[in-house]
XYZ file of N, CA, C and O in Angstrom:
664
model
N 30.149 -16.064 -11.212
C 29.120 -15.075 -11.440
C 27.776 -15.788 -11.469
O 27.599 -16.939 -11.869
N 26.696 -14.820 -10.915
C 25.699 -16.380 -10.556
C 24.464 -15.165 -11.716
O 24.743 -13.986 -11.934
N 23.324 -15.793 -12.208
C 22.865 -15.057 -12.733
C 21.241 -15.414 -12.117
O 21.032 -16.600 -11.865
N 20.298 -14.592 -11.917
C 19.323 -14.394 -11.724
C 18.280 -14.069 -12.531
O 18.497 -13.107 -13.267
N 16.614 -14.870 -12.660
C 15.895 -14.129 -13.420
C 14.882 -13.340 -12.177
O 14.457 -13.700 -11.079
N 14.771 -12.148 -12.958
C 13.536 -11.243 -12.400
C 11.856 -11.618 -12.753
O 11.209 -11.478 -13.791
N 11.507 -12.118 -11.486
C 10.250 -12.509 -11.776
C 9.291 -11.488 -10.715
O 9.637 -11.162 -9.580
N 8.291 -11.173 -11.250
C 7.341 -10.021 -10.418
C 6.633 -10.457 -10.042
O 6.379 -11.606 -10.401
N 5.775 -9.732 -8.965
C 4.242 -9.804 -8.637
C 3.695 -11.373 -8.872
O 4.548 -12.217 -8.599
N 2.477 -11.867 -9.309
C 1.919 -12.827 -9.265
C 3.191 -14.014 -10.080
O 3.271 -15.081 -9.471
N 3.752 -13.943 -10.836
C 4.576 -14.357 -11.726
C 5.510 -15.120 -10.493
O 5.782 -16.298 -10.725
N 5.919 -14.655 -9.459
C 6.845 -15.102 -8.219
C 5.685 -16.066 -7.849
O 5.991 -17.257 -7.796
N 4.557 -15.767 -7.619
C 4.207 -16.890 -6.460
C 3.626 -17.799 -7.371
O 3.304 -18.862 -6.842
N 3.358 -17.689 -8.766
C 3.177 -18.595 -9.472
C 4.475 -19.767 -9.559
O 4.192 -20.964 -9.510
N 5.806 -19.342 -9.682
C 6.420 -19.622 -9.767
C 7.039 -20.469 -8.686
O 7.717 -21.414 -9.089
N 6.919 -20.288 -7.285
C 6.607 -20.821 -6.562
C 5.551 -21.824 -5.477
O 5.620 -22.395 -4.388
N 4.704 -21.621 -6.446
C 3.598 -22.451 -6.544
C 4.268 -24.017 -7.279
O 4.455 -25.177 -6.912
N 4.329 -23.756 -7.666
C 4.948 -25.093 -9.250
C 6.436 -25.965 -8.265
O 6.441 -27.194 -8.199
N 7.527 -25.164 -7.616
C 8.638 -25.326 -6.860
C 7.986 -26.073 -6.067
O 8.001 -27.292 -6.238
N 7.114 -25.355 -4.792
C 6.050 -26.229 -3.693
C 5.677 -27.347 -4.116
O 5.913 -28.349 -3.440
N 4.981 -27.436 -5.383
C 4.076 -28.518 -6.047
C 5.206 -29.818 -5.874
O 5.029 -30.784 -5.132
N 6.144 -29.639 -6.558
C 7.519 -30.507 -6.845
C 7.724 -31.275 -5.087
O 7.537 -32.374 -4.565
N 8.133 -30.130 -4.742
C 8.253 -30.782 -3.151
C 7.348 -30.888 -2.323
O 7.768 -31.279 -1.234
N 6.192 -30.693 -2.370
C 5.288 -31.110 -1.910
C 4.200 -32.952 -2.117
O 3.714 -33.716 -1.283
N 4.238 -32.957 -3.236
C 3.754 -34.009 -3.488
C 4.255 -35.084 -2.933
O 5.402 -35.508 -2.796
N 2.527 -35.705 -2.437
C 2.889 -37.459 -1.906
C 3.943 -38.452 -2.355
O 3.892 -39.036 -3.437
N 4.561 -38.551 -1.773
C 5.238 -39.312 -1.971
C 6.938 -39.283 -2.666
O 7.723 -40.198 -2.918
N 7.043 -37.621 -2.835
C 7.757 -36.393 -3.166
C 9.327 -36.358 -1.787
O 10.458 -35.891 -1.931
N 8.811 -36.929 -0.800
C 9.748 -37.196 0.479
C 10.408 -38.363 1.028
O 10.079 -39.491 0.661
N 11.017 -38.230 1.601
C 11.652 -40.278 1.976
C 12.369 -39.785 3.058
O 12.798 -38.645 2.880
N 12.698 -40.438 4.413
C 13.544 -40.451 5.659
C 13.035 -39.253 6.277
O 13.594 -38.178 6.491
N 11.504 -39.772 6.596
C 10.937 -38.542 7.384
C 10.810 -37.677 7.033
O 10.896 -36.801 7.894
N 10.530 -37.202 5.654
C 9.761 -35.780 4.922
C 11.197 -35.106 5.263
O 11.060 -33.972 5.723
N 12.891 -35.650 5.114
C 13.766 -34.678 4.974
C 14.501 -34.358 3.777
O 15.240 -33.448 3.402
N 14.026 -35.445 3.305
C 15.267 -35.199 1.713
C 14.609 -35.753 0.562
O 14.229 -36.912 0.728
N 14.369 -35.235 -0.571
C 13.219 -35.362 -2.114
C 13.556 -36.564 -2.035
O 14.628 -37.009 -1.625
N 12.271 -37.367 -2.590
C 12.320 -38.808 -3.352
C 13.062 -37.992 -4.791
O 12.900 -36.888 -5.311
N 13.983 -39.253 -5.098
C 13.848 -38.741 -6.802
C 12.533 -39.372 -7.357
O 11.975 -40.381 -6.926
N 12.096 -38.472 -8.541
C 11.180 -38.564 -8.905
C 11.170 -39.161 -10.562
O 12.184 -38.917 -11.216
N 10.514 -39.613 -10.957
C 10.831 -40.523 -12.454
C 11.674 -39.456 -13.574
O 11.884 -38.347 -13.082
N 11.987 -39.569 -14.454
C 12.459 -38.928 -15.034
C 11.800 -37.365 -16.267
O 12.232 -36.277 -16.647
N 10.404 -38.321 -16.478
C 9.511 -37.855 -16.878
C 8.817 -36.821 -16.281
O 8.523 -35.892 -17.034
N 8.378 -36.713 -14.783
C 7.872 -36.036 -13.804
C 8.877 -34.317 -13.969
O 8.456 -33.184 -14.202
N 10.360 -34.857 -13.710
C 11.256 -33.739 -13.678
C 11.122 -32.950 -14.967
O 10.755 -31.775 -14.983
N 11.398 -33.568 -15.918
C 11.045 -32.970 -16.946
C 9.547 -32.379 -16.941
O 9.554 -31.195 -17.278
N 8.685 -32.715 -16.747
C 7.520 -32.335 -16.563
C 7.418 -30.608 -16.099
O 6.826 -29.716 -16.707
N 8.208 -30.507 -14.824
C 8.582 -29.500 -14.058
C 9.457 -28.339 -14.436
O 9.284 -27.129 -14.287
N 10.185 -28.847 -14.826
C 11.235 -28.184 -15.675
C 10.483 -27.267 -16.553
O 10.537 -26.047 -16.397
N 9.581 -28.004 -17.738
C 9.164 -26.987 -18.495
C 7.707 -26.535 -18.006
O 7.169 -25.795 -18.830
N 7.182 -26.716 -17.229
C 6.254 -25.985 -16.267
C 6.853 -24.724 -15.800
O 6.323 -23.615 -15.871
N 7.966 -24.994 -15.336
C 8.944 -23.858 -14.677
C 9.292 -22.891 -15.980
O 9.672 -21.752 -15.708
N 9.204 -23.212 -17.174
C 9.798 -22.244 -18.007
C 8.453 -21.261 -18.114
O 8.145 -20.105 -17.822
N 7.851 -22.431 -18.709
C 6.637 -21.414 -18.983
C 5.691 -20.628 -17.438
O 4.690 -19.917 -17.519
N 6.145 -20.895 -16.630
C 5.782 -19.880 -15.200
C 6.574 -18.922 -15.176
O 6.293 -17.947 -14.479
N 7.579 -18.950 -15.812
C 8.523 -17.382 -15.773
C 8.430 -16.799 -17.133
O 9.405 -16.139 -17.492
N 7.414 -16.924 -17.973
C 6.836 -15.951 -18.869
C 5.876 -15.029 -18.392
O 5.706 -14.032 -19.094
N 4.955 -15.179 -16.961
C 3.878 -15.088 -16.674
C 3.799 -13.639 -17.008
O 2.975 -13.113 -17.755
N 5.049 -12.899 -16.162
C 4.327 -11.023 -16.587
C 4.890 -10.986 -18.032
O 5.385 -9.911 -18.371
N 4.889 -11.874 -18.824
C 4.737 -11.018 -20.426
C 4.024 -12.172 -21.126
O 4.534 -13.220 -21.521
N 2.866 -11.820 -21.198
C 2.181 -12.895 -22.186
C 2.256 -12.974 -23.650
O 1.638 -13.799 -24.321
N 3.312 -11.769 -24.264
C 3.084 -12.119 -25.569
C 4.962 -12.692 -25.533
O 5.825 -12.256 -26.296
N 5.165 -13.660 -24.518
C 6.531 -14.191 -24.517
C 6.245 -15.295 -25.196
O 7.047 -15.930 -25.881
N 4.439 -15.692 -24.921
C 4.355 -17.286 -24.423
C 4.309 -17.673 -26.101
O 3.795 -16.772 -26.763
N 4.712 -18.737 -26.806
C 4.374 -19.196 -28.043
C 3.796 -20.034 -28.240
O 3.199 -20.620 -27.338
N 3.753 -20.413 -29.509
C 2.480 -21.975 -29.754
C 3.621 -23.247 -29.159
O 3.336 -24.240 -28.489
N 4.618 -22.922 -29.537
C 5.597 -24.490 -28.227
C 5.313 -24.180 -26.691
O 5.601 -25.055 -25.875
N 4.865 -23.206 -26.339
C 4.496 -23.351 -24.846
C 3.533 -23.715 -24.676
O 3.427 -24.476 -23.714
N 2.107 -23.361 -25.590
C 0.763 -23.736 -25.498
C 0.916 -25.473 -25.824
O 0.290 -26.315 -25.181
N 1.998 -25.841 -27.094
C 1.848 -27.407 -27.097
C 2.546 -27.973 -26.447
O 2.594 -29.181 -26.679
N 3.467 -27.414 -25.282
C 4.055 -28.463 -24.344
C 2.808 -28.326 -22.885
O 2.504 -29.201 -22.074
N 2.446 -27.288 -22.960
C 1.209 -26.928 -21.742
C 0.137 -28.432 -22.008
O -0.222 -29.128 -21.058
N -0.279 -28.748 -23.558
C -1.085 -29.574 -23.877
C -0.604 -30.989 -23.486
O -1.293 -31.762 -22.820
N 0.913 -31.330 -24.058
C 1.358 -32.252 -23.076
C 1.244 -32.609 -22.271
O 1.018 -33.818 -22.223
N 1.295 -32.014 -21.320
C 1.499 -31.906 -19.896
C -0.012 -32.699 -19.370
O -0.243 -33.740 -18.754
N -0.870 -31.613 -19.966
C -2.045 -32.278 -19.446
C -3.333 -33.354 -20.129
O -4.491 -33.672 -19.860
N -2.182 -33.680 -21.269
C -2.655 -35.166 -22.137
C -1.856 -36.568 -20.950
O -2.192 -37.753 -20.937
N -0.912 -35.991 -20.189
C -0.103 -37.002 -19.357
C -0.786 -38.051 -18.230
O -1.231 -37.551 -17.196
N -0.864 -39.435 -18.420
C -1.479 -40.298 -17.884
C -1.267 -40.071 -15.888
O -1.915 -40.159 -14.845
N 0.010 -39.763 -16.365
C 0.083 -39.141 -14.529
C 0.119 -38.045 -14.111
O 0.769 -37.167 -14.679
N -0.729 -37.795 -12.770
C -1.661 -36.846 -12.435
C -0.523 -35.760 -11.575
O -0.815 -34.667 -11.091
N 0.520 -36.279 -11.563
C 1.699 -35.025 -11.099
C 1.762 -34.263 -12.560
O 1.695 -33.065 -12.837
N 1.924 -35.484 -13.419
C 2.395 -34.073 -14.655
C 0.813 -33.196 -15.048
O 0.946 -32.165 -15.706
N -0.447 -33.562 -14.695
C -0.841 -32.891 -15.162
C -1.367 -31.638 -14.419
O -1.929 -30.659 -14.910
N -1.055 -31.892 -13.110
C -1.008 -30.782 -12.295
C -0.341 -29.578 -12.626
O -0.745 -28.416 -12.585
N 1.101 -30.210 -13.071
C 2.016 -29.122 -13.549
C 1.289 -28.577 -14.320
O 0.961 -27.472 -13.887
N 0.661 -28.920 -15.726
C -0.333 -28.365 -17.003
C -1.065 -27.230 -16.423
O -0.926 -26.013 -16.542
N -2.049 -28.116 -15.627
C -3.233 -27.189 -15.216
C -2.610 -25.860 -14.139
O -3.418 -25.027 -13.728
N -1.207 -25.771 -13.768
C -0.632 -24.887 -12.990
C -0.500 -23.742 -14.065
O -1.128 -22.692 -13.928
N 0.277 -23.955 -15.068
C 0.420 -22.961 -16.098
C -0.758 -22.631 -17.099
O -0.706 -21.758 -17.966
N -1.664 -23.339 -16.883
C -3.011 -22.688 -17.888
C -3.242 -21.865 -18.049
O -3.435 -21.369 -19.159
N -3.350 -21.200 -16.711
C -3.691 -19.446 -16.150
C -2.906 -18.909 -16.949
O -3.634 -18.345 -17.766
N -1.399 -18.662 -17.335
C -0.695 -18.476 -18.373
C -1.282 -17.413 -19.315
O -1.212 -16.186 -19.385
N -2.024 -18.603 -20.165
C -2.348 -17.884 -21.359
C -3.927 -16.862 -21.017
O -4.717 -16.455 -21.869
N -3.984 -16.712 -19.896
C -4.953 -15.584 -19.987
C -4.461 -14.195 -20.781
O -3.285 -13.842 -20.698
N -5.213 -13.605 -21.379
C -4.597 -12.267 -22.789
C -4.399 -12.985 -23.736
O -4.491 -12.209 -24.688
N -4.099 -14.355 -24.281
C -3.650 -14.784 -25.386
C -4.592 -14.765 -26.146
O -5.641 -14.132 -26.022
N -4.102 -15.826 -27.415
C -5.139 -16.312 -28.698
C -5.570 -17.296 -28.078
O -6.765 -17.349 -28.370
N -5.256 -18.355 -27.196
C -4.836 -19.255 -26.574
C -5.920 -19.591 -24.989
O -5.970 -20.580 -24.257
N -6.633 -18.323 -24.957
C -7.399 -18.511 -23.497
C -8.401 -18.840 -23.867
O -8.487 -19.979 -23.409
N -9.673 -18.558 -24.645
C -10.730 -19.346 -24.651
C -10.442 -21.185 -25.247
O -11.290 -22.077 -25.283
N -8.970 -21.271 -25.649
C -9.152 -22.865 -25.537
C -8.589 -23.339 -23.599
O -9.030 -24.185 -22.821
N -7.664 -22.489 -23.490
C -7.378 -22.946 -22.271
C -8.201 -23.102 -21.349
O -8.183 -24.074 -20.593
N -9.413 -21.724 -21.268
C -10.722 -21.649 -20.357
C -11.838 -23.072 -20.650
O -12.303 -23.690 -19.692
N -12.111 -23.392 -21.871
C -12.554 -24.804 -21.999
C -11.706 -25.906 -21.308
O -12.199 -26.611 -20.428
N -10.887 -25.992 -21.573
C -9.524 -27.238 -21.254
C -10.018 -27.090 -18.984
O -10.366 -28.063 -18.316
N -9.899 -26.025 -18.576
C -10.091 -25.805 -17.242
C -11.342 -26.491 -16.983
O -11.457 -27.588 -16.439
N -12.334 -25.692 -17.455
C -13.321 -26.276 -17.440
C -13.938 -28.131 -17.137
O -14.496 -28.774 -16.248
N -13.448 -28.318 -18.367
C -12.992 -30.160 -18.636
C -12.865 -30.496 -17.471
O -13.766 -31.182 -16.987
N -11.799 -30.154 -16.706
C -10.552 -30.580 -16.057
C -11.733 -30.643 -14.665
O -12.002 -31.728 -14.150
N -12.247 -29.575 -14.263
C -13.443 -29.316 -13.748
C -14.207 -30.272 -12.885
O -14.291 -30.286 -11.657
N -14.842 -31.208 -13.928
C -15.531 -32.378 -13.913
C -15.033 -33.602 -13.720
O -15.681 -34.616 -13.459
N -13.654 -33.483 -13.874
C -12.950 -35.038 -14.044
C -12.707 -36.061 -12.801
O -12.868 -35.662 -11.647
N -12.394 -37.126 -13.027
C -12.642 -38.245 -11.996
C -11.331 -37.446 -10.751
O -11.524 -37.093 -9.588
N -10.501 -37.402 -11.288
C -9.418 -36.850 -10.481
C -9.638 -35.756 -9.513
O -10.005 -34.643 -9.889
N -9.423 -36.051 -8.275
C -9.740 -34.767 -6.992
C -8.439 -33.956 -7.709
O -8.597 -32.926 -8.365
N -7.084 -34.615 -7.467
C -5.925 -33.360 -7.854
C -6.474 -32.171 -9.111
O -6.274 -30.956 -9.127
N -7.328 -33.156 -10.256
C -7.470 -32.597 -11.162
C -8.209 -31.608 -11.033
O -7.975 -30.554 -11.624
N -9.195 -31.772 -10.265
C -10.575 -30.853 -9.825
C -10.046 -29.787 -9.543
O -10.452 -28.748 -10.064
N -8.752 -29.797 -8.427
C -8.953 -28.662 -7.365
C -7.947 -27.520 -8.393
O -8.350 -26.362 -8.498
N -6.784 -27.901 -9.038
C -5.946 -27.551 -9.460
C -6.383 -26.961 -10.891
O -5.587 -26.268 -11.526
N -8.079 -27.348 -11.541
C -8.746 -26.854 -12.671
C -9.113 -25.970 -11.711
O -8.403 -24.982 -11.524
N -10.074 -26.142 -11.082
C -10.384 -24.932 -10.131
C -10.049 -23.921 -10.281
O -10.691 -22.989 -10.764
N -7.961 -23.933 -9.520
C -7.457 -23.172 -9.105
C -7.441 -22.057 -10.755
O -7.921 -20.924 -10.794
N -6.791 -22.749 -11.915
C -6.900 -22.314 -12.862
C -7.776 -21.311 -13.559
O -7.386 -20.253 -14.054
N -9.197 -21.841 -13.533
C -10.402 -21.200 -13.914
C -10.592 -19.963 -12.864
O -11.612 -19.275 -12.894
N -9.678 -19.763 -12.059
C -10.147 -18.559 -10.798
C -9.088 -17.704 -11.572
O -9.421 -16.527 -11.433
N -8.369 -17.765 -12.051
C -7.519 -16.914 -12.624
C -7.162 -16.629 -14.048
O -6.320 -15.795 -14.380
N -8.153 -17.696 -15.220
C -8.058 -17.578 -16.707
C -9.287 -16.022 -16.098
O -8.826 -14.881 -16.073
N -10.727 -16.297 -15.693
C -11.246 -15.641 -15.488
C -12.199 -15.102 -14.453
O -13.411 -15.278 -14.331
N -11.160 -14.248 -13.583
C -11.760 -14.779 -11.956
C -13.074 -13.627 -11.746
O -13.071 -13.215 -10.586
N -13.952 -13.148 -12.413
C -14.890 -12.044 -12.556
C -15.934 -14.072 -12.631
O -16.408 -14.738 -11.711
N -15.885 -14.268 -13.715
C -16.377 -15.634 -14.259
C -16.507 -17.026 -13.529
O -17.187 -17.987 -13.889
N -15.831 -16.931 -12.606
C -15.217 -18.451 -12.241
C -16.291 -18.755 -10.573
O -17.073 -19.676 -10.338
N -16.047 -18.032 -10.035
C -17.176 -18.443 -8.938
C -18.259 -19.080 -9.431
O -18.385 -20.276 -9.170
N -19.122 -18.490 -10.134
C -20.499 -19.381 -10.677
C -19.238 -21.024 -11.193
O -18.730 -21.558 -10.206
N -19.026 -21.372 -11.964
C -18.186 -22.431 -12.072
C -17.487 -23.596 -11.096
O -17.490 -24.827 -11.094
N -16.903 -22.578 -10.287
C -16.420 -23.678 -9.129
C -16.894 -23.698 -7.925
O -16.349 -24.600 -7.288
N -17.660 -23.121 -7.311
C -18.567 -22.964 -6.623
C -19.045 -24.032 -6.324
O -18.967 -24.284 -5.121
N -19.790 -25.208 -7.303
C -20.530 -26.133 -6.827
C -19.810 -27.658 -6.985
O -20.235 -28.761 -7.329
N -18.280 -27.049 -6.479
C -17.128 -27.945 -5.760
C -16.927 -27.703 -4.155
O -15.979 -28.171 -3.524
N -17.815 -27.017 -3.676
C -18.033 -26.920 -2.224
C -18.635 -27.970 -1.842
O -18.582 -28.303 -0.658
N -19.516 -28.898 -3.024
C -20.130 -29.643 -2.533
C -19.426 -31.392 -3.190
O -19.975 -32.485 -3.323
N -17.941 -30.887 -3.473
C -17.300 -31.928 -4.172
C -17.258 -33.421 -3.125
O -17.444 -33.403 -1.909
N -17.033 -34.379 -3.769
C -16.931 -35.470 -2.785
C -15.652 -36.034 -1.281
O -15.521 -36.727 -0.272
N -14.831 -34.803 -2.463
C -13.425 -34.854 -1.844
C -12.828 -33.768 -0.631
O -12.468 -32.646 -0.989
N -12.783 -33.990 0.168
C -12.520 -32.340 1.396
C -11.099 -31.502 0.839
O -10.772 -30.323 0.972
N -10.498 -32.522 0.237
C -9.146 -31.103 -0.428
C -9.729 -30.369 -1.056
O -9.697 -29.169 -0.785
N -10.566 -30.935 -2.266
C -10.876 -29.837 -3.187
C -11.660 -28.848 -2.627
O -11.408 -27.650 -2.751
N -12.994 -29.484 -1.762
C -13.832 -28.355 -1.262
C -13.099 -27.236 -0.288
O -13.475 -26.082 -0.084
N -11.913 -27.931 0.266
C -10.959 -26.581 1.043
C -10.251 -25.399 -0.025
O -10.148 -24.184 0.142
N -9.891 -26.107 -0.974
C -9.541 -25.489 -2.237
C -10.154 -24.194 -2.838
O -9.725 -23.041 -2.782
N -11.588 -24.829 -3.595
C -12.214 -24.246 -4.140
C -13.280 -23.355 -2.673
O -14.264 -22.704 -3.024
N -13.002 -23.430 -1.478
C -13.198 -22.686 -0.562
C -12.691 -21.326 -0.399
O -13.256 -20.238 -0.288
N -11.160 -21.783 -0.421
C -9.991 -20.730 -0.098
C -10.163 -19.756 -1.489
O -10.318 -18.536 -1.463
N -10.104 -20.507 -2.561
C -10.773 -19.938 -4.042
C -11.520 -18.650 -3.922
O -10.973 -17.554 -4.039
N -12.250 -18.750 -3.785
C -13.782 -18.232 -3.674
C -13.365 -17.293 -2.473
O -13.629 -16.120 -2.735
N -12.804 -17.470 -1.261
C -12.500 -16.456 -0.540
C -11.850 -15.172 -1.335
O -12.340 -14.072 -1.595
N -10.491 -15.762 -1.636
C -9.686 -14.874 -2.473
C -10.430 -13.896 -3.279
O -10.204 -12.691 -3.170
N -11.546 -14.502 -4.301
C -12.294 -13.798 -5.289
C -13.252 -12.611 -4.440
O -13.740 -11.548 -4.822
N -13.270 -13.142 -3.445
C -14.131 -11.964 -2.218
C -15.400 -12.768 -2.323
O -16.445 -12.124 -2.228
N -15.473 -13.947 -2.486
C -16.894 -14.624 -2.039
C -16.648 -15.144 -0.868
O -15.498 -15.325 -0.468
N -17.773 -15.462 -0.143
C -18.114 -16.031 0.876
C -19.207 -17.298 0.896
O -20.327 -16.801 0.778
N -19.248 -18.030 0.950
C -20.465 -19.297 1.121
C -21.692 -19.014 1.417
O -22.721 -19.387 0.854
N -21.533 -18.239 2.456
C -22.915 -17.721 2.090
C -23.472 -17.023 0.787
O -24.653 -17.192 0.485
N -22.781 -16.373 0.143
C -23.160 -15.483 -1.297
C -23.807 -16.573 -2.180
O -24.724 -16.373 -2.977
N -23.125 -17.907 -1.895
C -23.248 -18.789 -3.299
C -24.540 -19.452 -3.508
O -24.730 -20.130 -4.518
């Protein structure tokens, strides 16, 4: 008997966002991009509970203060896969008690030396508060890095901006 969870609307592609992330990442492949590197042990775990807390997404009063302090984990983590995972589930706590610290924490993340970090705060801050977030990431069009500026490009499309608007 195989059992299934029901995940909806944004909650699916969030959820698959995080799956991609896993197999996507540099260095994530071996024998010609056909079969996963294993990945440290830490990383998986990393994912794992990224993955839990992405299938709370359509009920936010699922999420608890152990999801908000493993979310913090995640993105206290010296390596920049786990904190991708973090900044993946931030969006999360939008509706919570929990979002104006998370919307700061994005923010942060924002500015930081890290391109992954940039684009993936970005992505975050477009969805803690995406009315809000254009003025914010916006002037990552002019980031140093071309992922992020494709990023926070595609961003800003989504929100219904255009480059010229900005």
């Amino acid at each position: 008997m195989s059992k299934s969870i029901a995940v909806g609307g944004s909650g699916a592609i969030l959820l698959i966002m995080v799956i991609l992330l896993v197999w996507l990442l540099p260095g994530s492949r071996q024998n010609g991009g056909h079969a996963p590197a294993a990945q440290p042990p830490e990383v998986r775990a990393a994912s794992q509970r990224a993955m839990a807390i992405a299938a709370k997404e359509d009920n936010p009063a699922a999420l608890e203060a152990q999801d908000w302090a493993q979310t913090n984990e995640l993105l206290s983590s010296q390596d920049w896969r786990i904190r991708a995972r973090g900044l993946t589930v931030l969006s999360q706590f939008s509706g919570t008690t929990y979002e104006p610290e998370a919307w700061q924490i994005a923010l942060r993340f924002l500015s930081g030396e890290s391109p992954v970090d940039r684009a993936y705060a970005a992505s975050a801050v477009s969805k803690l508060r995406p009315v809000e977030a254009p003025r914010y990431i916006a002037p990552l069009l002019e980031d140093r890095d071309p992922d992020v500026r494709k990023q926070v490009e595609d961003l800003l499309s989504r929100l219904g901006y255009s480059r010229r608007k900005q």
